[in-house]
Coordinates of C-alpha atoms and ligand atoms in Angstrom, one line a residue:
M18 CA -2.3 17.5 -1.8
K19 CA -5.5 18.6 -2.1
D20 CA -7.1 21.4 -3.8
G21 CA -4.0 23.3 -3.8
G22 CA -3.0 22.3 0.1
I23 CA -1.3 19.9 1.7
I24 CA -3.4 17.1 3.7
G25 CA -0.4 15.1 4.8
R26 CA 3.0 14.4 4.6
G27 CA 5.3 11.7 5.6
R28 CA 8.9 10.3 5.6
N29 CA 10.6 7.4 6.1
E30 CA 10.9 6.3 9.9
V31 CA 11.6 2.5 9.1
T32 CA 14.5 2.4 11.2
S33 CA 13.5 4.9 13.7
S34 CA 10.4 3.3 14.1
N35 CA 10.8 -0.5 13.7
D36 CA 7.7 -0.6 11.5
P37 CA 8.7 -2.1 8.0
T38 CA 5.7 -0.4 6.8
A39 CA 6.7 3.2 7.3
H40 CA 7.7 4.5 4.0
A41 CA 7.0 7.8 3.5
E42 CA 4.2 7.4 1.3
V43 CA 2.5 5.6 3.5
Q44 CA 3.2 8.0 6.3
A45 CA 1.5 10.4 4.1
I46 CA -1.3 8.4 3.2
R47 CA -2.2 7.6 7.0
E48 CA -2.1 11.3 7.9
A49 CA -4.2 12.4 4.3
C50 CA -7.1 9.9 5.4
L51 CA -6.5 11.1 9.1
H52 CA -7.1 14.6 7.9
L53 CA -10.1 14.1 5.5
G54 CA -11.9 11.6 7.6
H55 CA -12.0 9.3 4.8
F56 CA -10.5 6.0 3.9
Q57 CA -9.8 7.0 0.1
L58 CA -7.8 10.0 -1.4
K59 CA -9.5 10.8 -4.5
G60 CA -9.2 14.6 -5.7
C61 CA -5.5 14.1 -4.2
E62 CA -2.3 13.6 -5.9
I63 CA 0.9 12.9 -4.3
Y64 CA 4.1 14.1 -4.4
T65 CA 7.2 12.0 -3.5
S66 CA 11.0 11.7 -3.9
C67 CA 11.1 8.2 -5.4
E68 CA 9.6 6.3 -7.6
P69 CA 6.8 4.3 -5.2
C70 CA 8.0 0.7 -4.1
P71 CA 5.5 -2.4 -4.8
M72 CA 4.2 -1.9 -1.1
C73 CA 3.6 1.7 -1.5
I74 CA 2.1 1.5 -4.7
G75 CA -0.3 -1.0 -3.2
A76 CA -0.9 1.4 -0.6
I77 CA -1.5 4.0 -3.0
Y78 CA -4.2 1.9 -5.0
W79 CA -5.9 0.9 -2.4
S80 CA -6.3 5.0 -1.2
R81 CA -7.0 5.8 -5.1
P82 CA -5.4 9.5 -5.1
D83 CA -6.2 11.1 -8.6
A84 CA -1.8 11.1 -9.4
V85 CA 1.6 10.0 -8.2
Y86 CA 3.9 12.7 -8.8
Y87 CA 7.4 11.3 -8.1
A88 CA 11.6 12.8 -8.6
C89 CA 13.9 10.0 -8.6
T90 CA 13.4 6.8 -10.2
Q91 CA 13.8 3.1 -9.3
A92 CA 17.0 2.9 -10.9
E93 CA 18.6 5.8 -8.6
A94 CA 16.9 4.4 -5.5
A95 CA 18.9 0.9 -6.6
S96 CA 22.2 3.0 -7.0
I97 CA 21.6 3.8 -3.4
G98 CA 21.1 0.6 -1.7
F99 CA 17.2 0.8 -2.2
D100 CA 16.8 -2.0 -4.9
D101 CA 12.7 -2.9 -4.9
Q102 CA 13.6 -5.7 -7.8
F103 CA 13.7 -8.6 -6.2
I104 CA 10.3 -8.0 -4.6
Y105 CA 8.9 -7.0 -8.1
E106 CA 10.8 -10.3 -9.2
Q107 CA 9.5 -12.3 -5.8
I108 CA 5.7 -10.9 -6.7
A109 CA 5.7 -12.7 -10.6
L110 CA 6.5 -16.0 -9.1
P111 CA 4.3 -18.3 -8.7
M112 CA 4.0 -19.2 -4.9
P113 CA 5.8 -22.3 -4.4
A114 CA 8.9 -20.5 -6.0
R115 CA 9.0 -17.4 -3.2
S116 CA 11.8 -17.2 -1.1
I117 CA 9.2 -16.4 1.8
P118 CA 6.9 -20.1 2.0
M119 CA 3.2 -18.7 1.8
K120 CA 1.4 -22.0 2.0
R121 CA -2.6 -22.4 1.8
I122 CA -4.0 -23.7 5.1
D123 CA -7.1 -25.5 5.1
L124 CA -9.2 -24.9 8.1
P125 CA -12.9 -25.4 8.9
D126 CA -14.3 -22.4 8.9
Y127 CA -11.9 -20.6 7.0
K128 CA -14.7 -18.8 4.5
L129 CA -17.0 -17.8 7.8
P130 CA -15.0 -14.4 7.6
F131 CA -16.1 -13.8 3.4
A132 CA -19.1 -14.9 4.3
T133 CA -19.8 -12.5 7.3
W134 CA -18.8 -9.8 4.9
K135 CA -20.9 -10.9 2.1
T136 CA -23.9 -10.7 3.6
S137 CA -23.4 -7.6 6.5
M138 CA -25.8 -4.9 6.3
N139 CA -23.3 -2.4 7.9
K140 CA -20.1 -3.0 5.5
T141 CA -19.3 0.1 3.7
E142 CA -17.8 -1.2 0.6
Y143 CA -13.8 0.0 -0.7
Ligands
LIG26 ZN1 7.2 2.2 -0.4

């Protein structure tokens, strides 16, 4: 929502699109950003049927809306099978303790993309 109008809508399309990132909040953020022609949602509010999951919280922080309003709680979502607790627990663990291995690899030019970004004169910071 922006200025009282709906600028983006979303619904969970994970199974219909075979896209694990197609949660309703992410879909709405994508549509709203497309509508605004900008990658941030300053001056906007997100209304969602349930407390956002960890992935959607990340997308919300990256898109920077002014507020999020939700109806169902995490506990209510868990009661019907949408339990995010495992992900919250995994995020809190040190990398070696996580169930999905996440290991740093040492490549010769691994800093090149960041160095390129840092010195770029054509970047849009966010
Ligand atoms: Zn989500």
